[in-house]
Structures are given as structure tokens and as C-alpha cells.
XYZ file of C-alpha atoms in Angstrom:
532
model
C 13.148 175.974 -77.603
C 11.249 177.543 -80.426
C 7.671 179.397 -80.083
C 4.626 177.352 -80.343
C 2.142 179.201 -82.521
C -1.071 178.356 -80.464
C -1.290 176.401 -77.461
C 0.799 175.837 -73.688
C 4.179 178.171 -74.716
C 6.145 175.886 -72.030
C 4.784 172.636 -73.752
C 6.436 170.885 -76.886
C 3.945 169.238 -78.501
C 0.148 169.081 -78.944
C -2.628 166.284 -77.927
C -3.162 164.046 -80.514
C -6.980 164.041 -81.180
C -8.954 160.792 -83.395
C -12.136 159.644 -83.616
C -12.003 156.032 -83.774
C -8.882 154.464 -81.839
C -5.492 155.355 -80.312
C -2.212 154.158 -78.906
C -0.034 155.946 -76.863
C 3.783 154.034 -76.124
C 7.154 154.695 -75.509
C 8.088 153.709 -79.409
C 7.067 155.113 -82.436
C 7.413 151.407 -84.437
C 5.673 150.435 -81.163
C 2.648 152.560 -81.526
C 2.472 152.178 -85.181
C 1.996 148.165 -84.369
C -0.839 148.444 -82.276
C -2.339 151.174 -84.494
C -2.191 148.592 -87.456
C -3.851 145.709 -85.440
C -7.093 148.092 -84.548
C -6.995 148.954 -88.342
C -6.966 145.354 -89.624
C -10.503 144.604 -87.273
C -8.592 143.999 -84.146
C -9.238 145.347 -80.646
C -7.730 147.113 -77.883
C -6.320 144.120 -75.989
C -4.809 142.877 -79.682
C -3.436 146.329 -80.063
C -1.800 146.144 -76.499
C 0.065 142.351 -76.815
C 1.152 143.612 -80.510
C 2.281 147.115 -79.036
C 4.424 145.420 -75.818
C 6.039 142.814 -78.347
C 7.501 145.657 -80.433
C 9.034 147.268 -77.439
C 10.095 144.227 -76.256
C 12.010 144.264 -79.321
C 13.080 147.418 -79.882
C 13.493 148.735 -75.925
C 15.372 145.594 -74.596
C 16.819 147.761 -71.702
C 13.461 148.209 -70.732
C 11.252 145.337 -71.205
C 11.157 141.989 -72.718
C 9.753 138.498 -72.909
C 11.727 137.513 -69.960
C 10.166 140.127 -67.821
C 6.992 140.753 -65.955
C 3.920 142.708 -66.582
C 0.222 144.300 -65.223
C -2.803 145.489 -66.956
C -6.166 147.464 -66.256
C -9.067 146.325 -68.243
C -12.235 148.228 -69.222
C -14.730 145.453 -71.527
C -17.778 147.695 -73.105
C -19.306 144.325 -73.087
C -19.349 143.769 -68.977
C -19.010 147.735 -68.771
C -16.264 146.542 -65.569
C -12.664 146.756 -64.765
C -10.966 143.842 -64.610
C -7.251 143.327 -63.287
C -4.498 140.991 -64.490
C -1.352 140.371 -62.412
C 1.324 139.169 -64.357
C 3.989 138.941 -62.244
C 6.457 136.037 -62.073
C 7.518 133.967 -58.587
C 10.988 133.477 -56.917
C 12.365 130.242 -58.117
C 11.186 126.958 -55.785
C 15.023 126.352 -55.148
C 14.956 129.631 -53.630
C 15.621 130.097 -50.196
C 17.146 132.516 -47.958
C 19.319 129.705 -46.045
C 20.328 128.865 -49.833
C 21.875 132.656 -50.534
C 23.240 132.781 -47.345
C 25.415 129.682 -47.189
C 26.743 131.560 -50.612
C 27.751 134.283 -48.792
C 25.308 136.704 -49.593
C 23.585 138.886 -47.602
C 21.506 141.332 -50.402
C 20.153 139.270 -53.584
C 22.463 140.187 -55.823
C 21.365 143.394 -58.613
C 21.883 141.008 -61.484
C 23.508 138.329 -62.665
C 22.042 134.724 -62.044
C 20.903 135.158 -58.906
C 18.560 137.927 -59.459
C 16.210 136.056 -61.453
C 12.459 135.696 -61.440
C 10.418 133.454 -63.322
C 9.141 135.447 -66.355
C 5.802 136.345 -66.407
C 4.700 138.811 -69.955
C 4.032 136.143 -72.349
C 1.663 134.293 -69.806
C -0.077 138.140 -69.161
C -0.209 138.445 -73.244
C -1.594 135.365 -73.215
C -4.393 135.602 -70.768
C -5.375 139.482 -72.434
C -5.662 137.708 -75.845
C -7.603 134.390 -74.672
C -10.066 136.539 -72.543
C -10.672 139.884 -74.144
C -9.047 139.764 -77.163
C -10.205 138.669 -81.017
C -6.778 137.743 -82.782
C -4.213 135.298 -82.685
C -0.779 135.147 -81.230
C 0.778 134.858 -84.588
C -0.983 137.693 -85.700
C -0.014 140.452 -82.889
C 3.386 139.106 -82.687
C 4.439 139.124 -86.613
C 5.255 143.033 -86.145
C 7.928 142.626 -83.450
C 9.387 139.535 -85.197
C 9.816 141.168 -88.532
C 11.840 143.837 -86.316
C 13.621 141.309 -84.795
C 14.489 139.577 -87.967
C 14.679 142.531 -90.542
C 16.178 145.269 -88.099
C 14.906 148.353 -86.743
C 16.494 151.973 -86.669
C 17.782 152.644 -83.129
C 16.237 155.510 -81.607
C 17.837 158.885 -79.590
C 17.237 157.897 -76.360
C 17.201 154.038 -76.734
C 20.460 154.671 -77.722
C 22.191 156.368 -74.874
C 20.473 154.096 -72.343
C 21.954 150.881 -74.774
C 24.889 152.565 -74.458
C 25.200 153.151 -70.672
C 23.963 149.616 -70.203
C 27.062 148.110 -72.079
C 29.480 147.296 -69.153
C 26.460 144.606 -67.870
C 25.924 143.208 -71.337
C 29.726 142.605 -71.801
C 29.716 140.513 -69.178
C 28.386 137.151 -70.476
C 29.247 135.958 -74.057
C 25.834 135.233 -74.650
C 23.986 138.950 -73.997
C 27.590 140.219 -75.890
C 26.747 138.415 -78.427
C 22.758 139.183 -78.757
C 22.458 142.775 -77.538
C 25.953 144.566 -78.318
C 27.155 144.924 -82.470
C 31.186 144.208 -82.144
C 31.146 144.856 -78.501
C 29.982 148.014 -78.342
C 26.271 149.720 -78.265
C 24.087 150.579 -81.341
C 24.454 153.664 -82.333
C 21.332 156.407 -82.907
C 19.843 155.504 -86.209
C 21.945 152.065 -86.835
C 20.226 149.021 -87.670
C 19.876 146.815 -84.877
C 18.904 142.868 -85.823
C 18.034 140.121 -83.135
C 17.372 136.846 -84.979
C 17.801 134.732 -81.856
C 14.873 136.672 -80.543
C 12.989 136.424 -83.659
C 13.426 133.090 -83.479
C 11.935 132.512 -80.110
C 8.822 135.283 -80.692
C 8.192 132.768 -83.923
C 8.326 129.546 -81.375
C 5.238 131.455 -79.185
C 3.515 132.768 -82.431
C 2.996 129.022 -83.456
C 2.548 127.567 -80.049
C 1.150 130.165 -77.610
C 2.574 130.281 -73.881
C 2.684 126.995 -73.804
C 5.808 127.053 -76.370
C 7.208 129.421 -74.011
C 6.415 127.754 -70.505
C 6.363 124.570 -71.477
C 8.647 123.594 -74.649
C 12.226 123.939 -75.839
C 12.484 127.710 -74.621
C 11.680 127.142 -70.916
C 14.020 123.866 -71.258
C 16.958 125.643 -72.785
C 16.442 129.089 -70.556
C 16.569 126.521 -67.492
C 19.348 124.710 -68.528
C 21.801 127.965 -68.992
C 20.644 129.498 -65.898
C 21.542 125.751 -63.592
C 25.000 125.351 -65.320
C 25.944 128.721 -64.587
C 25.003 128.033 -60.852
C 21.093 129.849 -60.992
C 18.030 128.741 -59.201
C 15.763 128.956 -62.114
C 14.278 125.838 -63.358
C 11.993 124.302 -65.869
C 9.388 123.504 -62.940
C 9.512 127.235 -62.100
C 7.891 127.771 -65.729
C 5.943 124.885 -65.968
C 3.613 125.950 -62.875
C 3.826 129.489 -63.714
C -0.032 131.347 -63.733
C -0.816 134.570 -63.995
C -3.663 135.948 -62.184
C -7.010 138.184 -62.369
C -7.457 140.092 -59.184
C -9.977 142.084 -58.111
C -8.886 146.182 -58.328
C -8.531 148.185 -55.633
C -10.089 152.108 -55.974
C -10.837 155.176 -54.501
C -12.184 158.484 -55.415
C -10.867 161.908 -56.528
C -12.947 164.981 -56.387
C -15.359 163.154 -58.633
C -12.797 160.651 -60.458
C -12.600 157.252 -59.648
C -8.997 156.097 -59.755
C -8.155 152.137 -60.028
C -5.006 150.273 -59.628
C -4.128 146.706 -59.170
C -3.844 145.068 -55.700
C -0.612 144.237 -53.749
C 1.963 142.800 -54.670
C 2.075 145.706 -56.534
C 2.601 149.181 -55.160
C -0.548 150.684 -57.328
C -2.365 151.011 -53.351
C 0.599 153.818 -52.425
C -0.604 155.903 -55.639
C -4.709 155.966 -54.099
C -3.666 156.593 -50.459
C -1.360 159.557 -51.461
C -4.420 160.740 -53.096
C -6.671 159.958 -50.197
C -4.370 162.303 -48.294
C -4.350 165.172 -50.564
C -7.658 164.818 -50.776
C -8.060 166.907 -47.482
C -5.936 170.091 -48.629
C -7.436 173.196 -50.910
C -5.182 173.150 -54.461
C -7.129 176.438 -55.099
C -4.941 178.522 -53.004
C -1.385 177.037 -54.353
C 0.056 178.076 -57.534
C 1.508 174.948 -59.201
C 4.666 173.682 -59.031
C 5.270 175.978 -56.139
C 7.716 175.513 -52.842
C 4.188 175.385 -51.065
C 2.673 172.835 -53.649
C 6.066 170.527 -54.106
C 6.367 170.258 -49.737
C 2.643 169.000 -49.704
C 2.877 166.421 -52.077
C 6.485 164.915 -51.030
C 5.429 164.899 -47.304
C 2.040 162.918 -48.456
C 4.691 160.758 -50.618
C 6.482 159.886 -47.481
C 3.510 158.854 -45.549
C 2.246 156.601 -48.274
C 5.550 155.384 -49.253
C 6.041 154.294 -44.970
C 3.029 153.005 -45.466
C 4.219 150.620 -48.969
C 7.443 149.634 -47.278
C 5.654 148.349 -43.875
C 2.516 146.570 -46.130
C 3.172 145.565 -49.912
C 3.841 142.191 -49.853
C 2.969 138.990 -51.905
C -0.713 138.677 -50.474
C -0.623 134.856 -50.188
C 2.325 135.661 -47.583
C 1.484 138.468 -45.464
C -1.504 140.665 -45.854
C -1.508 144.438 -46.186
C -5.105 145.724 -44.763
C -5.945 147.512 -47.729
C -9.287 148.622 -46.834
C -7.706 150.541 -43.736
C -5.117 152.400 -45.645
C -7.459 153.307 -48.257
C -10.329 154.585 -45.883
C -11.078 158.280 -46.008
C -10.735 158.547 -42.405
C -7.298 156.844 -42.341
C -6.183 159.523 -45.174
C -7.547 162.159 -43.101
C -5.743 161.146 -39.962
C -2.556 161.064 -41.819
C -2.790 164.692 -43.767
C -2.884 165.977 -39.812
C 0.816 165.291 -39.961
C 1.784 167.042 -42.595
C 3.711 170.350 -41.271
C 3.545 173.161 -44.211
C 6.485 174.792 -43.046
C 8.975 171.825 -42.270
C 10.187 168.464 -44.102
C 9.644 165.662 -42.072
C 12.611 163.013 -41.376
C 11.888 159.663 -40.230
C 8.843 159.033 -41.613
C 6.892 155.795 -40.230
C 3.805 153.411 -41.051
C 0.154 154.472 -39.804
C -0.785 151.283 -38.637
C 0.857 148.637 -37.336
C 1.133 145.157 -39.024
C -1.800 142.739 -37.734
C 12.274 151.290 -62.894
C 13.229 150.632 -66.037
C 9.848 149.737 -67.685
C 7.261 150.670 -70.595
C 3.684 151.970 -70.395
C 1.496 151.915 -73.644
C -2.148 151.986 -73.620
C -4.782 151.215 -76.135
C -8.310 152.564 -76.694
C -10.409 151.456 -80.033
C -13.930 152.212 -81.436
C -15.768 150.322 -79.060
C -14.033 152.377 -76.070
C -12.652 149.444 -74.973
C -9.462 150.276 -73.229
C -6.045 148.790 -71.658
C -3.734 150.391 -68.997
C -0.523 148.273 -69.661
C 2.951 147.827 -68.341
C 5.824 145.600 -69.032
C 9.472 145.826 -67.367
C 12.521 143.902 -66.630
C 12.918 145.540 -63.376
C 16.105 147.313 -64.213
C 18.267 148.651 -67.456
C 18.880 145.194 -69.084
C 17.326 143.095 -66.050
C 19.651 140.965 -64.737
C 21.765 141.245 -67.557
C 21.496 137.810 -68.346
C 20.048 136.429 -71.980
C 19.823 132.373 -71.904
C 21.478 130.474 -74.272
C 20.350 130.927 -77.652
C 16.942 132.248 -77.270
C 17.623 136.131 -76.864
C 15.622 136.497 -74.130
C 16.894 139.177 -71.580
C 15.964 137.701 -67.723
C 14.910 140.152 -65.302
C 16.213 140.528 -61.932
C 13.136 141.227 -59.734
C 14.950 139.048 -57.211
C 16.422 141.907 -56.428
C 13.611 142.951 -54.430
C 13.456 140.327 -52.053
C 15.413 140.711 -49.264
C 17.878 137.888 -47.379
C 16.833 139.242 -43.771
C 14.734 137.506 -41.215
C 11.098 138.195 -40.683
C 11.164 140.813 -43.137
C 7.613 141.897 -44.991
C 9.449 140.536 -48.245
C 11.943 138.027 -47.398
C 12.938 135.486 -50.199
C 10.669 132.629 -49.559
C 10.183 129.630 -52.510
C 7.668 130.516 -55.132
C 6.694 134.016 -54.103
C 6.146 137.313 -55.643
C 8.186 140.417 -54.632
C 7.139 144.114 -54.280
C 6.453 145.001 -57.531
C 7.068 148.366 -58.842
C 5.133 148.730 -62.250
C 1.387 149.840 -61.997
C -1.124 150.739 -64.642
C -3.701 153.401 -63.934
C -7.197 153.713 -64.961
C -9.334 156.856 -64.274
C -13.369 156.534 -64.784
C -15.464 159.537 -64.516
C -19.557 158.585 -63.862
C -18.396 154.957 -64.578
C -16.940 155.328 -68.085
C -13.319 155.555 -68.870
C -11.767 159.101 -68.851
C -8.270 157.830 -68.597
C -5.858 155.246 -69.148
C -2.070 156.316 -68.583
C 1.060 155.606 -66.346
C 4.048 157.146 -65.577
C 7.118 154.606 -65.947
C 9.943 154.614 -63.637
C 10.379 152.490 -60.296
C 9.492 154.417 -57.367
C 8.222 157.738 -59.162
C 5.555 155.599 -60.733
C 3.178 156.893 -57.810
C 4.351 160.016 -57.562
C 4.228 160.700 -61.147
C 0.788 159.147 -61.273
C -0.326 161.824 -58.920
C 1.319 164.862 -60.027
C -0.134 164.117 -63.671
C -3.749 163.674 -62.245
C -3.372 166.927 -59.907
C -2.119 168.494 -63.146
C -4.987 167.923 -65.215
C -8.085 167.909 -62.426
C -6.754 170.825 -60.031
C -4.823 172.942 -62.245
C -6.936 172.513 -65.836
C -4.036 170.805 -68.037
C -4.920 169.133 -71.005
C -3.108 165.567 -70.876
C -0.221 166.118 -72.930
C 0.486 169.384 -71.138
C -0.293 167.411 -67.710
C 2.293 164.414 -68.646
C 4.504 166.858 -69.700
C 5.050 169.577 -66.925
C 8.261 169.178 -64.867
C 8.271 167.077 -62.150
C 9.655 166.214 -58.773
C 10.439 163.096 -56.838
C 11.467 161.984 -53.357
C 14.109 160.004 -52.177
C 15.506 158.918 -48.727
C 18.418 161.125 -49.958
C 16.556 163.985 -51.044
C 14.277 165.468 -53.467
C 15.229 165.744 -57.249
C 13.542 168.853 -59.483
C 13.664 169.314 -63.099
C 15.242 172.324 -64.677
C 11.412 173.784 -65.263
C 10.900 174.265 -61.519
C 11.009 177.948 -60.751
C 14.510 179.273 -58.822
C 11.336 180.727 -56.474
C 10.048 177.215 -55.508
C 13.929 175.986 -55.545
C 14.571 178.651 -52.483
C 11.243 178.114 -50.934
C 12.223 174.348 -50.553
C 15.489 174.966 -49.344
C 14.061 177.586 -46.352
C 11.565 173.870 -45.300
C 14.495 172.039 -44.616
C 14.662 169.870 -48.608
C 17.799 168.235 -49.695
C 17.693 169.525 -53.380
C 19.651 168.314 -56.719
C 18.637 168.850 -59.856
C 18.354 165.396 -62.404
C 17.381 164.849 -65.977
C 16.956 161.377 -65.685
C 14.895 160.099 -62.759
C 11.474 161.646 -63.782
C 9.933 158.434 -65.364
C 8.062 158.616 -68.499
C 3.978 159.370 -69.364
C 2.202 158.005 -72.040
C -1.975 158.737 -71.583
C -4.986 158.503 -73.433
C -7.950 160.548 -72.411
C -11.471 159.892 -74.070
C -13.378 163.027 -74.019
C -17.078 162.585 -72.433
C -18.210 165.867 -74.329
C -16.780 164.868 -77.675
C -16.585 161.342 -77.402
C -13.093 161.681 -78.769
C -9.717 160.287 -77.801
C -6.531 162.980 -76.808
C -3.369 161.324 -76.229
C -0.183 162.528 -74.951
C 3.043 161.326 -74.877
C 6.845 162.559 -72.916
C 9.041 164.349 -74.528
C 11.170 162.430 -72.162
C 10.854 159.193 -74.269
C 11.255 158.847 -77.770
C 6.882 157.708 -77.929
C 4.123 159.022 -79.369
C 0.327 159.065 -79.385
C -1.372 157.983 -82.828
C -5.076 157.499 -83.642
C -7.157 157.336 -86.966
């Protein structure tokens, strides 16, 4: 790597400082469309819509009209955050007596019986009708010129297209849409999707309702029942997204919010709750010391998400309890410094792939906002004509009895994607997320303890190496010292060393002493931050 003149030696690029608005995403072309919308009078919630349908375009491993997504809303002009769910339901024909007398006994990964109905363009829709100031047609023309005209394939996008090729080869229609003579785009070819274009110009004219409601929910519904799915037109018809209230806690001063159950945002604020109680001061970072404390808080939190999240209208989690101080206190006494813990279970007892982007503009208006299909390509499935990738967040259900998230008719599953939004004596400080199934929490955390414990600005803070926990063991990046590496091993860790499990950052911070925005983006994607 070469020498950085000025600056973090071990980081690879700078924060991106502007005065007046910024967007931070996975894309480039992505970014660039939301920066255009806040430079043609638009606001942050126009930015964000115009922002996800470019890399719903041009990351279709990762997100897409047929998946789901969640947002964090801060409105200068009710000075409140406000939550949007945007999750999509198990199909009404689905039952667990119905997957059993097929022989199954896991929802399948993918294929047709992984499906969800879709729930982004009824989340776009609800951002623009509530909070935002332009049309659907307007935020959308972006990602259907890229549909339509092509786009240059990027580094990354294209080694994930390309290890995603055995599932799109296996139905004539995704071969068709998403591969170029059978095979992946390469990095830098032009990629074209005018089926998709097509469909993105069906909800520019008609809103949601041309999506939920018209030709594209009737011809998505009639692919997925003659190849033997669940999903049908009903499914979309009653589809609703919904604004929930936010759950929150506190930070040394910082008040962190994240979106309610079904979603696994209340994991990320009781691992902070527990690390709350130990003294950062005394731990260099990234240490063996350091790395143990925060994966045995991980594993009490993450008991805690697998005995709790649910679909709310199913089974409650008590939220209030696992996000009490004293609850978090009561659970750092099991920590052991020394050991790793095995066997990990709940506190109380019961009474991946994705995008982030976020948007701030002049008015300080800002959006914490994430999009996903669940997996690399969803459920591999892309309906008829349309070019719309299904995801397969069925997955997540499971087929056994009495289980917290058993496939019921018309519910929501665990959800992995979650926005964050940090406010610092009730004004935004920061908007970012950290994409990537079950390391969203823990990568939530170790970019917040980067920046408010150990003084990283937040490009340096989203960029430091990182760790996550598994049930198999704990992954490192190459960065982690051979020092913390042997320290881990003497507490008892399962170590291996990944490159691609780490999830990816994009953040915005607005400055309370300058009033300016810094935005950072991972070198891990192929994003960026831009402002003017």
C-alpha cells in the first residue's frame, strides 16, 4: 500500500468534507444519483429513493425492487426520528403443514419457495409521500436510464456477479436477465437490463400502486404459481409498510436509535448497554483483551436476538427489559476476561447481502437507509418478464413447531438489515450502517467504539479491521495484530482469517463544531462519499 502524505498511515482514503449536502453508498453511479436530486432542489428522502433505485440497478446481487427495506428518519421540521419498516410478509398460502407435506423440513435457501412478498417500492413510496418533495418519476429516471442505456460493471460487483452465476443459470428467465451469454459481466463491461427498465418506468408513471396493484404484481404472481410458489397477487395487493416507533438507548453521551423488532436493530443497543459497564481507557484497540470483550457481549445479545426477535404482532420480545441499564449490567457480570464462553443462553425467559446509503442535505435533514434481497441474488428467482430479482427472506422462517419464528400466513421474519442513527444533544451526529447479515450489529458497534472510545474520525472508524463471531468461531481481518491473534488463541477462540465476511460501512457524520458533513465510505465496497 503506498504512503499517505498526511493523515491515519493504516487508512486508504480521507473523509470527504461539504458544506451543503452528502451521500454516502455502496456505488459510485449510486451516490452520484442522489447527489444530483439534492442539486436539482430535492431533499434528503428524494436523494435516498433515487440513490437505492440505482443500486437496485446496478448491485442486483445485493438489492432490488423485489426485496425489502428499513429507514431512520430525522425531519428538521418535527426536529424527531421517525421509523419506517419496510419489510414484506410470508405469503397467505403459507403454512408450515403446507412445506411439510412437500417434504421439507428447512424453507428452502432459494428457489420458489423462499419467497417473501416484496416490500422496497412500498418503503420508497411511503419516504417520498411523507417526507419527501419530488416525484417518483423524477428519483427513478437515474436508475432507469442505467437500466436501459447500460452501466460499467464495477471491481467488486463483478466478482460477486460472478460467484453468483451457478443460481442465476438455473431458471431461463434470471439466465436470460442477469447473465450476458451465460456467463457473468465482466469488470468494466456494459451491463443493460431493459426488462427492468421497463418495470422501474411502469412505477415511475404509476407509483406503488403500478407495482402492488397492476400488471407487475399480476405477472410476478402468475410465474411464481405455475412454477409451484406460494406467492400471489393478494399477497401484494394487501401489502403495507409501516411507521414504528424507534427503540434507543444511550452511549456515553450519544443517543443511538434503531428500528423495533422484527428487525434485529435491539441486539446492536443491548450489546452497547453491556459494554457500557467496562473502562475502554485501559485497552489498546483491536487488542486480544478488546476483541474477547466485545465477542462475549456479542454472544449475550445475540442469545438474547435468537430467544426474542420475532414479528411483534406474533410473539412479543420485552424490549424495555433487554434494553434497561440494569439488565445490561447484570449481563456484563458474565463476561469472563480470561475465557470464551460456549453455550451461550437468553437473560430472560420468554413471558447479508444488502446496501446501506445515507443522505444528509442543507436543511440537515437526514436518512439512515437499507435495502437487501436477503442473500447474493435472493432467491435467485426473476418473474417472468419484469426483471425483478425475488428475495428469499423465507429463508428465515423456520418449519419447526412452537418456534419464536415459525412460518405462519402473512408474517414477517427476523430481519437482518438495520439502519443506525446517532444524535448527540438531540441533533443528528450520525447516520451510517454496516451491511452484512449478522455482522450488521457487530459492525455497528465496533465503528461507534472506534470513533467515541478510541478518537477515529469516521472514515478511519468504518475502515479499521474488524472481527466477527460465529457459532463456529471468530473471523479477523489480516490488520489484526499476530499479538491479539495469540492472545485470542491462549482464551480459548476458534480463529480463521476471512476477507469477505466483514460487511460494508458507508457513514455520514455532521460536525456540531463546524456544522459540516464528513463522510466515509469501505474500501471494502466499490462506494463513495460525495457532497457539494
Amino acid at each position: 500500500m503506498a504512503d499517505r502524505p498526511a493523515g491515519n498511515p493504516s487508512s486508504t482514503r480521507s473523509v470527504v468534507h461539504a458544506p451543503n449536502g452528502m451521500v454516502a453508498s455502496s456505488q459510485p453511479l449510486a451516490s452520484a444519483a442522489g447527489l444530483q436530486m439534492l442539486r436539482q432542489g430535492g431533499n434528503a428522502f428524494d436523494a435516498a429513493v433515487a440513490t437505492a433505485a440505482v443500486l437496485a440497478v446496478v448491485e442486483p446481487m445485493q438489492t432490488g425492487i423485489g426485496g425489502d427495506m428499513f429507514a431512520l428518519i430525522y425531519n428538521q421540521k418535527n426536529k424527531k426520528v421517525e421509523a419506517l419498516n419496510g419489510s414484506g410478509r410470508s405469503p397467505r398460502k403459507a403454512t408450515r403443514e403446507e412445506y411439510v407435506s412437500r417434504g421439507y423440513s428447512h424453507v428452502p435457501e432459494t428457489g420458489i419457495l423462499s419467497l417473501t412478498t416484496p416490500g422496497a417500492v412500498d418503503g420508497w413510496a411511503e419516504v417520498l409521500e411523507k417526507h419527501g418533495t419530488m416525484s417518483f418519476e423524477e428519483v427513478l429516471q437515474p436508475a432507469i436510464d442505467y437500466a436501459e442505456r447500460g452501466f460499467p460493471v464495477s471491481e467488486i460487483i463483478a466478482s460477486q456477479w460472478n460467484r453468483g452465476t451457478s443460481l442465476l443459470q438455473e431458471t431461463k428467465e434470471a439466465r436470460d436477465t442477469y447473465l450476458i451469454e451465460g456467463k457473468a459481466p465482466r469488470e468494466g463491461e456494459i451491463f443493460k437490463n431493459p426488462k427492468l427498465a421497463r418495470t422501474l418506468q411502469k412505477i415511475a408513471a404509476g407509483g406503488r400502486d403500478a407495482f402492488y396493484k397492476g400488471d407487475i404484481a399480476k405477472e410476478i404472481a402468475a410465474y411464481v404459481e405455475k412454477e409451484g410458489g406460494l406467492l400471489r397477487e393478494e399477497d401484494f395487493f394487501h401489502h403495507t409498510s409501516t411507521w414504528v416507533y424507534p427503540i434507543s438507548t444511550t452511549y456515553k453521551g450519544y443517543e443511538m436509535y434503531q428500528i423495533p423488532p422484527n428487525g434485529q436493530g435491539l441486539t446492536t443497543l443491548e450489546l452497547l448497554n453491556i459494554l457500557e459497564n467496562f473502562n475502554f481507557s485501559n485497552m489498546d484497540h483491536n487488542s486480544a483483551d478488546y476483541i474477547h470483550l466485545i465477542t462475549e457481549a456479542k454472544k449475550l445479545a445475540y442469545a438474547d436476538k435468537d430467544h426474542f426477535i420475532s414479528d411483534p404482532h406474533f410473539s412479543s420480545a420485552p424490549v424495555e427489559q433487554l434494553l434497561s441499564k440494569e439488565y445490561a449490567y447484570e449481563r456484563s457480570q458474565e463476561i469472563d476476561g480470561t475465557t470464551a464462553r460456549e453455550n451461550v443462553g437468553p437473560g430472560l425467559e420468554l413471558v447479508s447481502d444488502t446496501v446501506y446509503l445515507t443522505v444528509a442535505d442543507k436543511d440537515r435533514n437526514v436518512i439512515s437507509f437499507i435495502n437487501s434481497l436477503f442473500t447474493p441474488f435472493g432467491s435467485g428467482i426473476a418473474a417472468g418478464d419484469t426483471g425483478v430479482l425475488l428475495q428469499n427472506r423465507g429463508k428465515g422462517f423456520s418449519l419447526e413447531k412452537g418456534h419464536l419464528n415459525t412460518l405462519e400466513p402473512g408474517k414477517r421474519t427476523l430481519h437482518t438489515i438495520i439502519p443506525a442513527l446517532v444524535l448527540k444533544d438531540d441533533k443528528p451526529y450520525m447516520s451510517y450502517g454496516v451491511m452484512g447479515g449478522d455482522m450488521q450489529p457487530q459492525g455497528q458497534v465496533q465503528v461507534l467504539l472506534n470513533h467515541i472510545e478510541y478518537g477515529m474520525n469516521i472514515q478511519e472508524a468504518g475502515e479499521a479491521p474488524r472481527f466477527r463471531h460465529f457459532e463456529s468461531g471468530l473471523a479477523v481481518e489480516s490488520g489484526i495484530s499476530s499479538a491479539a491473534y495469540m492472545g485470542l488463541l491462549d482464551k480459548g477462540h476458534t480463529l480463521f482469517v476471512d476477507r469477505d465476511v466483514f460487511g460494508g460501512f458507508q457513514g455520514i457524520l455532521l460536525n456540531p463544531s463546524t456544522g459540516m458533513l464528513q463522510g466515509g465510505s469501505d474500501p471494502r465496497k466499490d462506494g463513495c462519499a460525495i457532497g457539494y
